[in-house]
mmCIF file with all atom_site columns, C-alpha atoms in Angstrom:
data_model
loop_
_atom_site.group_PDB
_atom_site.id
_atom_site.type_symbol
_atom_site.label_atom_id
_atom_site.label_alt_id
_atom_site.label_comp_id
_atom_site.label_asym_id
_atom_site.label_entity_id
_atom_site.label_seq_id
_atom_site.pdbx_PDB_ins_code
_atom_site.Cartn_x
_atom_site.Cartn_y
_atom_site.Cartn_z
_atom_site.occupancy
_atom_site.B_iso_or_equiv
_atom_site.pdbx_formal_charge
_atom_site.auth_seq_id
_atom_site.auth_comp_id
_atom_site.auth_asym_id
_atom_site.auth_atom_id
_atom_site.pdbx_PDB_model_num
ATOM 1   C CA . UNK J 1 1   ? -0.936 -6.341  14.413  1.00 70.00 ? 496 UNK J CA 1
ATOM 2   C CA . UNK J 1 2   ? -1.431 -7.941  11.011  1.00 82.00 ? 497 UNK J CA 1
ATOM 3   C CA . UNK J 1 3   ? 2.209  -7.797  10.132  1.00 83.00 ? 498 UNK J CA 1
ATOM 4   C CA . UNK J 1 4   ? 3.197  -9.756  13.271  1.00 83.00 ? 499 UNK J CA 1
ATOM 5   C CA . UNK J 1 5   ? 1.072  -12.579 12.285  1.00 84.00 ? 500 UNK J CA 1
ATOM 6   C CA . UNK J 1 6   ? 2.329  -12.403 8.760   1.00 88.00 ? 501 UNK J CA 1
ATOM 7   C CA . UNK J 1 7   ? 5.874  -12.626 9.943   1.00 85.00 ? 502 UNK J CA 1
ATOM 8   C CA . UNK J 1 8   ? 4.989  -15.630 12.212  1.00 85.00 ? 503 UNK J CA 1
ATOM 9   C CA . UNK J 1 9   ? 3.445  -17.456 9.013   1.00 89.00 ? 504 UNK J CA 1
ATOM 10  C CA . UNK J 1 10  ? 6.668  -16.713 7.273   1.00 90.00 ? 505 UNK J CA 1
ATOM 11  C CA . UNK J 1 11  ? 8.527  -18.408 10.047  1.00 87.00 ? 506 UNK J CA 1
ATOM 12  C CA . UNK J 1 12  ? 6.279  -21.491 9.957   1.00 88.00 ? 507 UNK J CA 1
ATOM 13  C CA . UNK J 1 13  ? 6.403  -22.006 6.201   1.00 92.00 ? 508 UNK J CA 1
ATOM 14  C CA . UNK J 1 14  ? 10.126 -21.322 6.035   1.00 92.00 ? 509 UNK J CA 1
ATOM 15  C CA . UNK J 1 15  ? 10.801 -23.884 8.888   1.00 90.00 ? 510 UNK J CA 1
ATOM 16  C CA . UNK J 1 16  ? 8.678  -26.477 7.030   1.00 91.00 ? 511 UNK J CA 1
ATOM 17  C CA . UNK J 1 17  ? 10.535 -25.731 3.790   1.00 93.00 ? 512 UNK J CA 1
ATOM 18  C CA . UNK J 1 18  ? 13.979 -25.976 5.425   1.00 92.00 ? 513 UNK J CA 1
ATOM 19  C CA . UNK J 1 19  ? 13.023 -29.210 7.307   1.00 90.00 ? 514 UNK J CA 1
ATOM 20  C CA . UNK J 1 20  ? 11.769 -30.846 4.032   1.00 91.00 ? 515 UNK J CA 1
ATOM 21  C CA . UNK J 1 21  ? 14.908 -29.801 2.237   1.00 92.00 ? 516 UNK J CA 1
ATOM 22  C CA . UNK J 1 22  ? 17.004 -31.459 4.808   1.00 90.00 ? 517 UNK J CA 1
ATOM 23  C CA . UNK J 1 23  ? 15.585 -34.957 4.200   1.00 89.00 ? 518 UNK J CA 1
ATOM 24  C CA . UNK J 1 24  ? 15.908 -34.713 0.407   1.00 90.00 ? 519 UNK J CA 1
ATOM 25  C CA . UNK J 1 25  ? 19.658 -35.178 -0.165  1.00 89.00 ? 520 UNK J CA 1
ATOM 26  C CA . UNK J 1 26  ? 20.268 -38.342 1.944   1.00 86.00 ? 521 UNK J CA 1
ATOM 27  C CA . UNK J 1 27  ? 17.428 -40.261 0.230   1.00 82.00 ? 522 UNK J CA 1
ATOM 28  C CA . UNK J 1 28  ? 18.046 -38.859 -3.238  1.00 83.00 ? 523 UNK J CA 1
ATOM 29  C CA . UNK J 1 29  ? 21.761 -39.603 -3.083  1.00 85.00 ? 524 UNK J CA 1
ATOM 30  C CA . UNK J 1 30  ? 21.109 -43.242 -2.043  1.00 82.00 ? 525 UNK J CA 1
ATOM 31  C CA . UNK J 1 31  ? 17.923 -44.062 -3.897  1.00 80.00 ? 526 UNK J CA 1
ATOM 32  C CA . UNK J 1 32  ? 18.440 -41.939 -7.190  1.00 79.00 ? 527 UNK J CA 1
ATOM 33  C CA . UNK J 1 33  ? 22.059 -41.742 -7.634  1.00 83.00 ? 528 UNK J CA 1
ATOM 34  C CA . UNK J 1 34  ? 22.792 -45.096 -5.840  1.00 81.00 ? 529 UNK J CA 1
ATOM 35  C CA . UNK J 1 35  ? 25.681 -43.800 -3.726  1.00 80.00 ? 530 UNK J CA 1
ATOM 36  C CA . UNK J 1 36  ? 25.853 -45.567 -0.420  1.00 73.00 ? 531 UNK J CA 1
ATOM 37  C CA . UNK J 1 37  ? 28.623 -43.519 1.063   1.00 68.00 ? 532 UNK J CA 1
ATOM 38  C CA . UNK J 1 38  ? 27.657 -40.601 3.424   1.00 81.00 ? 533 UNK J CA 1
ATOM 39  C CA . UNK J 1 39  ? 30.532 -38.472 2.094   1.00 83.00 ? 534 UNK J CA 1
ATOM 40  C CA . UNK J 1 40  ? 28.415 -36.804 -0.640  1.00 84.00 ? 535 UNK J CA 1
ATOM 41  C CA . UNK J 1 41  ? 25.709 -35.922 1.742   1.00 87.00 ? 536 UNK J CA 1
ATOM 42  C CA . UNK J 1 42  ? 28.255 -34.552 4.386   1.00 90.00 ? 537 UNK J CA 1
ATOM 43  C CA . UNK J 1 43  ? 29.959 -32.437 1.666   1.00 90.00 ? 538 UNK J CA 1
ATOM 44  C CA . UNK J 1 44  ? 26.642 -31.056 0.416   1.00 92.00 ? 539 UNK J CA 1
ATOM 45  C CA . UNK J 1 45  ? 25.451 -30.113 3.910   1.00 93.00 ? 540 UNK J CA 1
ATOM 46  C CA . UNK J 1 46  ? 28.899 -28.640 4.778   1.00 94.00 ? 541 UNK J CA 1
ATOM 47  C CA . UNK J 1 47  ? 28.749 -26.512 1.676   1.00 94.00 ? 542 UNK J CA 1
ATOM 48  C CA . UNK J 1 48  ? 25.274 -25.306 2.555   1.00 95.00 ? 543 UNK J CA 1
ATOM 49  C CA . UNK J 1 49  ? 26.275 -24.380 6.051   1.00 95.00 ? 544 UNK J CA 1
ATOM 50  C CA . UNK J 1 50  ? 29.338 -22.365 4.807   1.00 96.00 ? 545 UNK J CA 1
ATOM 51  C CA . UNK J 1 51  ? 27.127 -20.504 2.232   1.00 96.00 ? 546 UNK J CA 1
ATOM 52  C CA . UNK J 1 52  ? 24.488 -19.764 4.875   1.00 96.00 ? 547 UNK J CA 1
ATOM 53  C CA . UNK J 1 53  ? 27.055 -18.297 7.095   1.00 96.00 ? 548 UNK J CA 1
ATOM 54  C CA . UNK J 1 54  ? 28.444 -16.161 4.402   1.00 95.00 ? 549 UNK J CA 1
ATOM 55  C CA . UNK J 1 55  ? 25.030 -15.004 3.417   1.00 95.00 ? 550 UNK J CA 1
ATOM 56  C CA . UNK J 1 56  ? 24.244 -14.162 7.019   1.00 93.00 ? 551 UNK J CA 1
ATOM 57  C CA . UNK J 1 57  ? 27.393 -11.975 7.054   1.00 93.00 ? 552 UNK J CA 1
ATOM 58  C CA . UNK J 1 58  ? 26.356 -10.268 3.874   1.00 91.00 ? 553 UNK J CA 1
ATOM 59  C CA . UNK J 1 59  ? 22.874 -9.646  5.276   1.00 88.00 ? 554 UNK J CA 1
ATOM 60  C CA . UNK J 1 60  ? 24.259 -8.258  8.470   1.00 87.00 ? 555 UNK J CA 1
ATOM 61  C CA . UNK J 1 61  ? 26.416 -5.875  6.498   1.00 87.00 ? 556 UNK J CA 1
ATOM 62  C CA . UNK J 1 62  ? 23.433 -4.753  4.353   1.00 82.00 ? 557 UNK J CA 1
ATOM 63  C CA . UNK J 1 63  ? 20.728 -4.353  7.072   1.00 76.00 ? 558 UNK J CA 1
ATOM 64  C CA . UNK J 1 64  ? 21.508 -0.575  7.389   1.00 76.00 ? 559 UNK J CA 1
ATOM 65  C CA . UNK J 1 65  ? 20.921 -0.185  3.577   1.00 82.00 ? 560 UNK J CA 1
ATOM 66  C CA . UNK J 1 66  ? 18.195 -2.770  2.851   1.00 83.00 ? 561 UNK J CA 1
ATOM 67  C CA . UNK J 1 67  ? 14.826 -3.034  4.649   1.00 82.00 ? 562 UNK J CA 1
ATOM 68  C CA . UNK J 1 68  ? 13.482 -6.390  5.981   1.00 82.00 ? 563 UNK J CA 1
ATOM 69  C CA . UNK J 1 69  ? 10.840 -6.199  3.274   1.00 85.00 ? 564 UNK J CA 1
ATOM 70  C CA . UNK J 1 70  ? 13.513 -5.995  0.544   1.00 89.00 ? 565 UNK J CA 1
ATOM 71  C CA . UNK J 1 71  ? 15.486 -8.888  1.960   1.00 90.00 ? 566 UNK J CA 1
ATOM 72  C CA . UNK J 1 72  ? 12.213 -11.069 2.185   1.00 92.00 ? 567 UNK J CA 1
ATOM 73  C CA . UNK J 1 73  ? 11.520 -10.227 -1.499  1.00 93.00 ? 568 UNK J CA 1
ATOM 74  C CA . UNK J 1 74  ? 15.026 -11.217 -2.506  1.00 94.00 ? 569 UNK J CA 1
ATOM 75  C CA . UNK J 1 75  ? 14.774 -14.432 -0.508  1.00 94.00 ? 570 UNK J CA 1
ATOM 76  C CA . UNK J 1 76  ? 11.330 -15.473 -1.934  1.00 95.00 ? 571 UNK J CA 1
ATOM 77  C CA . UNK J 1 77  ? 12.654 -14.617 -5.368  1.00 96.00 ? 572 UNK J CA 1
ATOM 78  C CA . UNK J 1 78  ? 15.747 -16.742 -4.850  1.00 96.00 ? 573 UNK J CA 1
ATOM 79  C CA . UNK J 1 79  ? 13.815 -19.856 -3.752  1.00 96.00 ? 574 UNK J CA 1
ATOM 80  C CA . UNK J 1 80  ? 11.385 -19.452 -6.578  1.00 96.00 ? 575 UNK J CA 1
ATOM 81  C CA . UNK J 1 81  ? 14.318 -19.404 -9.065  1.00 96.00 ? 576 UNK J CA 1
ATOM 82  C CA . UNK J 1 82  ? 15.651 -22.501 -7.140  1.00 95.00 ? 577 UNK J CA 1
ATOM 83  C CA . UNK J 1 83  ? 12.395 -24.256 -7.613  1.00 95.00 ? 578 UNK J CA 1
ATOM 84  C CA . UNK J 1 84  ? 12.470 -23.550 -11.274 1.00 95.00 ? 579 UNK J CA 1
ATOM 85  C CA . UNK J 1 85  ? 16.074 -24.835 -11.534 1.00 94.00 ? 580 UNK J CA 1
ATOM 86  C CA . UNK J 1 86  ? 15.330 -27.940 -9.455  1.00 94.00 ? 581 UNK J CA 1
ATOM 87  C CA . UNK J 1 87  ? 12.408 -28.792 -11.938 1.00 92.00 ? 582 UNK J CA 1
ATOM 88  C CA . UNK J 1 88  ? 15.055 -29.344 -14.516 1.00 92.00 ? 583 UNK J CA 1
ATOM 89  C CA . UNK J 1 89  ? 18.076 -30.438 -12.452 1.00 91.00 ? 584 UNK J CA 1
ATOM 90  C CA . UNK J 1 90  ? 15.981 -33.142 -10.631 1.00 90.00 ? 585 UNK J CA 1
ATOM 91  C CA . UNK J 1 91  ? 14.659 -34.779 -13.659 1.00 86.00 ? 586 UNK J CA 1
ATOM 92  C CA . UNK J 1 92  ? 15.786 -38.383 -14.500 1.00 84.00 ? 587 UNK J CA 1
ATOM 93  C CA . UNK J 1 93  ? 19.132 -38.662 -16.154 1.00 86.00 ? 588 UNK J CA 1
ATOM 94  C CA . UNK J 1 94  ? 20.560 -35.502 -14.467 1.00 88.00 ? 589 UNK J CA 1
ATOM 95  C CA . UNK J 1 95  ? 23.910 -35.637 -12.687 1.00 90.00 ? 590 UNK J CA 1
ATOM 96  C CA . UNK J 1 96  ? 24.582 -35.403 -8.898  1.00 89.00 ? 591 UNK J CA 1
ATOM 97  C CA . UNK J 1 97  ? 26.281 -31.970 -9.427  1.00 92.00 ? 592 UNK J CA 1
ATOM 98  C CA . UNK J 1 98  ? 23.081 -30.598 -11.138 1.00 93.00 ? 593 UNK J CA 1
ATOM 99  C CA . UNK J 1 99  ? 20.977 -31.880 -8.256  1.00 93.00 ? 594 UNK J CA 1
ATOM 100 C CA . UNK J 1 100 ? 23.332 -30.511 -5.676  1.00 93.00 ? 595 UNK J CA 1
ATOM 101 C CA . UNK J 1 101 ? 23.511 -27.019 -7.298  1.00 94.00 ? 596 UNK J CA 1
ATOM 102 C CA . UNK J 1 102 ? 19.691 -26.660 -7.446  1.00 94.00 ? 597 UNK J CA 1
ATOM 103 C CA . UNK J 1 103 ? 19.248 -27.898 -3.858  1.00 95.00 ? 598 UNK J CA 1
ATOM 104 C CA . UNK J 1 104 ? 21.803 -25.327 -2.636  1.00 95.00 ? 599 UNK J CA 1
ATOM 105 C CA . UNK J 1 105 ? 19.824 -22.552 -4.396  1.00 95.00 ? 600 UNK J CA 1
ATOM 106 C CA . UNK J 1 106 ? 16.761 -23.673 -2.542  1.00 95.00 ? 601 UNK J CA 1
ATOM 107 C CA . UNK J 1 107 ? 18.324 -24.382 0.853   1.00 95.00 ? 602 UNK J CA 1
ATOM 108 C CA . UNK J 1 108 ? 20.693 -21.507 1.440   1.00 96.00 ? 603 UNK J CA 1
ATOM 109 C CA . UNK J 1 109 ? 18.542 -18.309 1.172   1.00 95.00 ? 604 UNK J CA 1
ATOM 110 C CA . UNK J 1 110 ? 15.550 -19.159 3.553   1.00 94.00 ? 605 UNK J CA 1
ATOM 111 C CA . UNK J 1 111 ? 17.232 -18.585 6.895   1.00 91.00 ? 606 UNK J CA 1
ATOM 112 C CA . UNK J 1 112 ? 19.246 -15.442 6.195   1.00 93.00 ? 607 UNK J CA 1
ATOM 113 C CA . UNK J 1 113 ? 16.827 -13.792 3.697   1.00 92.00 ? 608 UNK J CA 1
ATOM 114 C CA . UNK J 1 114 ? 13.379 -14.835 4.958   1.00 92.00 ? 609 UNK J CA 1
ATOM 115 C CA . UNK J 1 115 ? 13.397 -15.974 8.633   1.00 88.00 ? 610 UNK J CA 1
ATOM 116 C CA . UNK J 1 116 ? 15.818 -13.366 10.018  1.00 86.00 ? 611 UNK J CA 1
ATOM 117 C CA . UNK J 1 117 ? 14.335 -10.382 8.122   1.00 87.00 ? 612 UNK J CA 1
ATOM 118 C CA . UNK J 1 118 ? 10.766 -11.457 9.301   1.00 86.00 ? 613 UNK J CA 1
ATOM 119 C CA . UNK J 1 119 ? 12.071 -11.257 12.872  1.00 82.00 ? 614 UNK J CA 1
ATOM 120 C CA . UNK J 1 120 ? 13.587 -7.852  12.123  1.00 79.00 ? 615 UNK J CA 1
ATOM 121 C CA . UNK J 1 121 ? 10.184 -6.589  10.933  1.00 81.00 ? 616 UNK J CA 1
ATOM 122 C CA . UNK J 1 122 ? 8.080  -7.719  13.867  1.00 77.00 ? 617 UNK J CA 1
ATOM 123 C CA . UNK J 1 123 ? 10.638 -6.543  16.396  1.00 75.00 ? 618 UNK J CA 1
ATOM 124 C CA . UNK J 1 124 ? 10.404 -3.045  14.801  1.00 74.00 ? 619 UNK J CA 1
ATOM 125 C CA . UNK J 1 125 ? 6.689  -2.818  15.360  1.00 75.00 ? 620 UNK J CA 1
ATOM 126 C CA . UNK J 1 126 ? 6.281  -4.428  18.725  1.00 72.00 ? 621 UNK J CA 1
ATOM 127 C CA . UNK J 1 127 ? 6.825  -2.654  22.126  1.00 71.00 ? 622 UNK J CA 1
ATOM 128 C CA . UNK J 1 128 ? 9.812  -3.953  23.955  1.00 68.00 ? 623 UNK J CA 1
ATOM 129 C CA . UNK J 1 129 ? 7.816  -5.798  26.576  1.00 65.00 ? 624 UNK J CA 1
ATOM 130 C CA . UNK J 1 130 ? 6.108  -7.861  23.950  1.00 73.00 ? 625 UNK J CA 1
ATOM 131 C CA . UNK J 1 131 ? 9.127  -8.701  21.820  1.00 71.00 ? 626 UNK J CA 1
ATOM 132 C CA . UNK J 1 132 ? 10.268 -11.489 24.275  1.00 72.00 ? 627 UNK J CA 1
ATOM 133 C CA . UNK J 1 133 ? 6.861  -13.041 24.190  1.00 76.00 ? 628 UNK J CA 1
ATOM 134 C CA . UNK J 1 134 ? 6.735  -12.959 20.367  1.00 75.00 ? 629 UNK J CA 1
ATOM 135 C CA . UNK J 1 135 ? 10.251 -14.406 20.217  1.00 76.00 ? 630 UNK J CA 1
ATOM 136 C CA . UNK J 1 136 ? 9.136  -17.364 22.396  1.00 79.00 ? 631 UNK J CA 1
ATOM 137 C CA . UNK J 1 137 ? 6.167  -17.971 20.258  1.00 79.00 ? 632 UNK J CA 1
ATOM 138 C CA . UNK J 1 138 ? 8.244  -17.723 17.112  1.00 77.00 ? 633 UNK J CA 1
ATOM 139 C CA . UNK J 1 139 ? 10.760 -20.192 18.316  1.00 79.00 ? 634 UNK J CA 1
ATOM 140 C CA . UNK J 1 140 ? 8.115  -22.637 19.471  1.00 84.00 ? 635 UNK J CA 1
ATOM 141 C CA . UNK J 1 141 ? 6.334  -22.642 16.281  1.00 80.00 ? 636 UNK J CA 1
ATOM 142 C CA . UNK J 1 142 ? 9.559  -22.874 14.329  1.00 79.00 ? 637 UNK J CA 1
ATOM 143 C CA . UNK J 1 143 ? 10.556 -25.974 16.449  1.00 83.00 ? 638 UNK J CA 1
ATOM 144 C CA . UNK J 1 144 ? 7.207  -27.663 15.796  1.00 84.00 ? 639 UNK J CA 1
ATOM 145 C CA . UNK J 1 145 ? 7.442  -26.991 12.031  1.00 82.00 ? 640 UNK J CA 1
ATOM 146 C CA . UNK J 1 146 ? 11.062 -28.429 12.206  1.00 80.00 ? 641 UNK J CA 1
ATOM 147 C CA . UNK J 1 147 ? 9.527  -31.660 13.883  1.00 84.00 ? 642 UNK J CA 1
ATOM 148 C CA . UNK J 1 148 ? 6.766  -31.952 11.341  1.00 86.00 ? 643 UNK J CA 1
ATOM 149 C CA . UNK J 1 149 ? 8.811  -31.154 8.189   1.00 85.00 ? 644 UNK J CA 1
ATOM 150 C CA . UNK J 1 150 ? 11.091 -34.207 8.126   1.00 85.00 ? 645 UNK J CA 1
ATOM 151 C CA . UNK J 1 151 ? 8.193  -36.575 8.825   1.00 87.00 ? 646 UNK J CA 1
ATOM 152 C CA . UNK J 1 152 ? 6.164  -35.077 6.065   1.00 87.00 ? 647 UNK J CA 1
ATOM 153 C CA . UNK J 1 153 ? 9.115  -34.965 3.750   1.00 86.00 ? 648 UNK J CA 1
ATOM 154 C CA . UNK J 1 154 ? 10.240 -38.480 4.386   1.00 86.00 ? 649 UNK J CA 1
ATOM 155 C CA . UNK J 1 155 ? 6.719  -39.927 3.692   1.00 88.00 ? 650 UNK J CA 1
ATOM 156 C CA . UNK J 1 156 ? 6.376  -37.985 0.429   1.00 89.00 ? 651 UNK J CA 1
ATOM 157 C CA . UNK J 1 157 ? 9.935  -39.025 -0.710  1.00 84.00 ? 652 UNK J CA 1
ATOM 158 C CA . UNK J 1 158 ? 9.181  -42.694 0.212   1.00 83.00 ? 653 UNK J CA 1
ATOM 159 C CA . UNK J 1 159 ? 5.932  -42.648 -1.777  1.00 87.00 ? 654 UNK J CA 1
ATOM 160 C CA . UNK J 1 160 ? 6.630  -40.499 -4.831  1.00 88.00 ? 655 UNK J CA 1
ATOM 161 C CA . UNK J 1 161 ? 10.431 -40.005 -4.844  1.00 84.00 ? 656 UNK J CA 1
ATOM 162 C CA . UNK J 1 162 ? 11.974 -36.743 -5.937  1.00 86.00 ? 657 UNK J CA 1
ATOM 163 C CA . UNK J 1 163 ? 8.859  -35.776 -7.934  1.00 89.00 ? 658 UNK J CA 1
ATOM 164 C CA . UNK J 1 164 ? 6.761  -35.878 -4.852  1.00 90.00 ? 659 UNK J CA 1
ATOM 165 C CA . UNK J 1 165 ? 9.348  -33.872 -2.899  1.00 90.00 ? 660 UNK J CA 1
ATOM 166 C CA . UNK J 1 166 ? 9.496  -31.220 -5.661  1.00 93.00 ? 661 UNK J CA 1
ATOM 167 C CA . UNK J 1 167 ? 5.664  -30.929 -5.537  1.00 94.00 ? 662 UNK J CA 1
ATOM 168 C CA . UNK J 1 168 ? 5.739  -30.478 -1.803  1.00 93.00 ? 663 UNK J CA 1
ATOM 169 C CA . UNK J 1 169 ? 8.438  -27.821 -2.087  1.00 95.00 ? 664 UNK J CA 1
ATOM 170 C CA . UNK J 1 170 ? 6.525  -26.100 -4.811  1.00 96.00 ? 665 UNK J CA 1
ATOM 171 C CA . UNK J 1 171 ? 3.486  -25.926 -2.512  1.00 96.00 ? 666 UNK J CA 1
ATOM 172 C CA . UNK J 1 172 ? 5.596  -24.430 0.242   1.00 95.00 ? 667 UNK J CA 1
ATOM 173 C CA . UNK J 1 173 ? 7.222  -21.920 -1.910  1.00 96.00 ? 668 UNK J CA 1
ATOM 174 C CA . UNK J 1 174 ? 3.829  -20.974 -3.487  1.00 96.00 ? 669 UNK J CA 1
ATOM 175 C CA . UNK J 1 175 ? 2.693  -20.231 0.094   1.00 95.00 ? 670 UNK J CA 1
ATOM 176 C CA . UNK J 1 176 ? 5.738  -18.003 0.576   1.00 95.00 ? 671 UNK J CA 1
ATOM 177 C CA . UNK J 1 177 ? 5.003  -16.085 -2.592  1.00 95.00 ? 672 UNK J CA 1
ATOM 178 C CA . UNK J 1 178 ? 1.250  -15.651 -1.506  1.00 94.00 ? 673 UNK J CA 1
ATOM 179 C CA . UNK J 1 179 ? 2.374  -14.416 1.837   1.00 92.00 ? 674 UNK J CA 1
ATOM 180 C CA . UNK J 1 180 ? 4.609  -11.893 0.248   1.00 92.00 ? 675 UNK J CA 1
ATOM 181 C CA . UNK J 1 181 ? 2.166  -10.690 -2.348  1.00 91.00 ? 676 UNK J CA 1
ATOM 182 C CA . UNK J 1 182 ? -0.804 -10.615 0.163   1.00 90.00 ? 677 UNK J CA 1
ATOM 183 C CA . UNK J 1 183 ? 1.080  -9.136  3.029   1.00 88.00 ? 678 UNK J CA 1
ATOM 184 C CA . UNK J 1 184 ? 3.297  -6.698  1.108   1.00 84.00 ? 679 UNK J CA 1
ATOM 185 C CA . UNK J 1 185 ? 1.347  -3.545  2.204   1.00 84.00 ? 680 UNK J CA 1
ATOM 186 C CA . UNK J 1 186 ? 1.895  -4.556  5.856   1.00 81.00 ? 681 UNK J CA 1
ATOM 187 C CA . UNK J 1 187 ? 5.498  -5.224  5.314   1.00 81.00 ? 682 UNK J CA 1
ATOM 188 C CA . UNK J 1 188 ? 5.895  -1.920  3.484   1.00 78.00 ? 683 UNK J CA 1
ATOM 189 C CA . UNK J 1 189 ? 4.322  0.118   6.374   1.00 75.00 ? 684 UNK J CA 1
ATOM 190 C CA . UNK J 1 190 ? 6.312  -1.756  9.045   1.00 73.00 ? 685 UNK J CA 1
ATOM 191 C CA . UNK J 1 191 ? 9.705  -1.352  7.301   1.00 66.00 ? 686 UNK J CA 1
ATOM 192 C CA . UNK J 1 192 ? 9.020  2.364   6.410   1.00 61.00 ? 687 UNK J CA 1
ATOM 193 C CA . UNK J 1 193 ? 8.383  2.993   10.116  1.00 57.00 ? 688 UNK J CA 1
ATOM 194 C CA . UNK J 1 194 ? 11.562 1.047   11.004  1.00 55.00 ? 689 UNK J CA 1
ATOM 195 C CA . UNK J 1 195 ? 13.605 3.349   8.729   1.00 51.00 ? 690 UNK J CA 1
ATOM 196 C CA . UNK J 1 196 ? 11.856 6.480   9.770   1.00 50.00 ? 691 UNK J CA 1
ATOM 197 C CA . UNK J 1 197 ? 9.751  6.934   6.539   1.00 45.00 ? 692 UNK J CA 1
ATOM 198 C CA . UNK J 1 198 ? 6.228  6.027   7.922   1.00 47.00 ? 693 UNK J CA 1
ATOM 199 C CA . UNK J 1 199 ? 3.553  8.546   8.942   1.00 42.00 ? 694 UNK J CA 1
ATOM 200 C CA . UNK J 1 200 ? 4.518  8.175   12.614  1.00 41.00 ? 695 UNK J CA 1
ATOM 201 C CA . UNK J 1 201 ? 8.060  9.227   11.917  1.00 38.00 ? 696 UNK J CA 1
ATOM 202 C CA . UNK J 1 202 ? 7.127  12.766  10.881  1.00 33.00 ? 697 UNK J CA 1
#
């Protein structure tokens, strides 16, 4: 089914995005803000983890009211706003607090608002005996992207600094937007069926 491959692509791009975002703070804090203590990085990652958990709880509470399609739209919209904010906040002369705020807007939404809803969508259209196989493929691809992302992000950061990292993130987010726009009809059909609104529900 096209929507299954679409969700798999969402998983891949989201994994790459998260993996690249993970390597940005340590290098930026040491190279740009010249802080050698790991405390700032630990606080930043700890804050992100708490926000992600809170967002997961919120998504779980809203799954009966919002479709996977709607959650993915919110997620892609959020990281697009984060990209715009980081363009300003990561410019030379900005403070560590501004950098951290923009990074959190980029790093928190992808897992709860893109990866998990994408999984919800494909499990709603696949027969039960195929869901386990798709889950295995999804996790394998996600793990591979998590391996490649830090390598790619580190090389870009080492070569071009925050500007290069921002351009790489912009490319990945543009891919997310293109997937959403190009695959929206498939997402709409799948989530309508999930909520009993599709033609097969009648």
